[in-house]
C-alpha angles and dihedrals in degrees: 000000000000092000093050090050093051093045092049096052095088091051093046092050092047095051096040096047094097090057095042092049091057097042123096105217093184091067093053112124120241092240091058092049091050091048091052091050090048092053092046096047108035105040095020101048112007097045094050091045091052092045091052092047090050091050089051089055102043102022131244095271091062096040100045098079091052093058087070089065092068096092090048093054092045090054092047092048090048089052095047102036104028099029091235113165121249114223128206088258090056092052094046090047091050091051091050092049093050091045093050093046091048092051090048094055096045109102 
């Protein structure tokens, strides 16, 4: 993850330059800056650190099926915290994800 982030920086800067060149960073509100740091630190650093520590403890064979649950939890958090609607496709997809992950962990 870290390597892909570092390798993608030149491309991200190249394609976002038109937006960055027009934006006045001095006028950015403190709340926006804090939100950007929160998004960079908690999901970007802390979550991956904890995931890697967990894999070191239980092993990749045990942890791999659970990585498929990430979209399901994102949808559920969006529904609970942001009041985003869940569609029939979301529910069916969630059921398929849980079913597939359950089958993968059955020995």
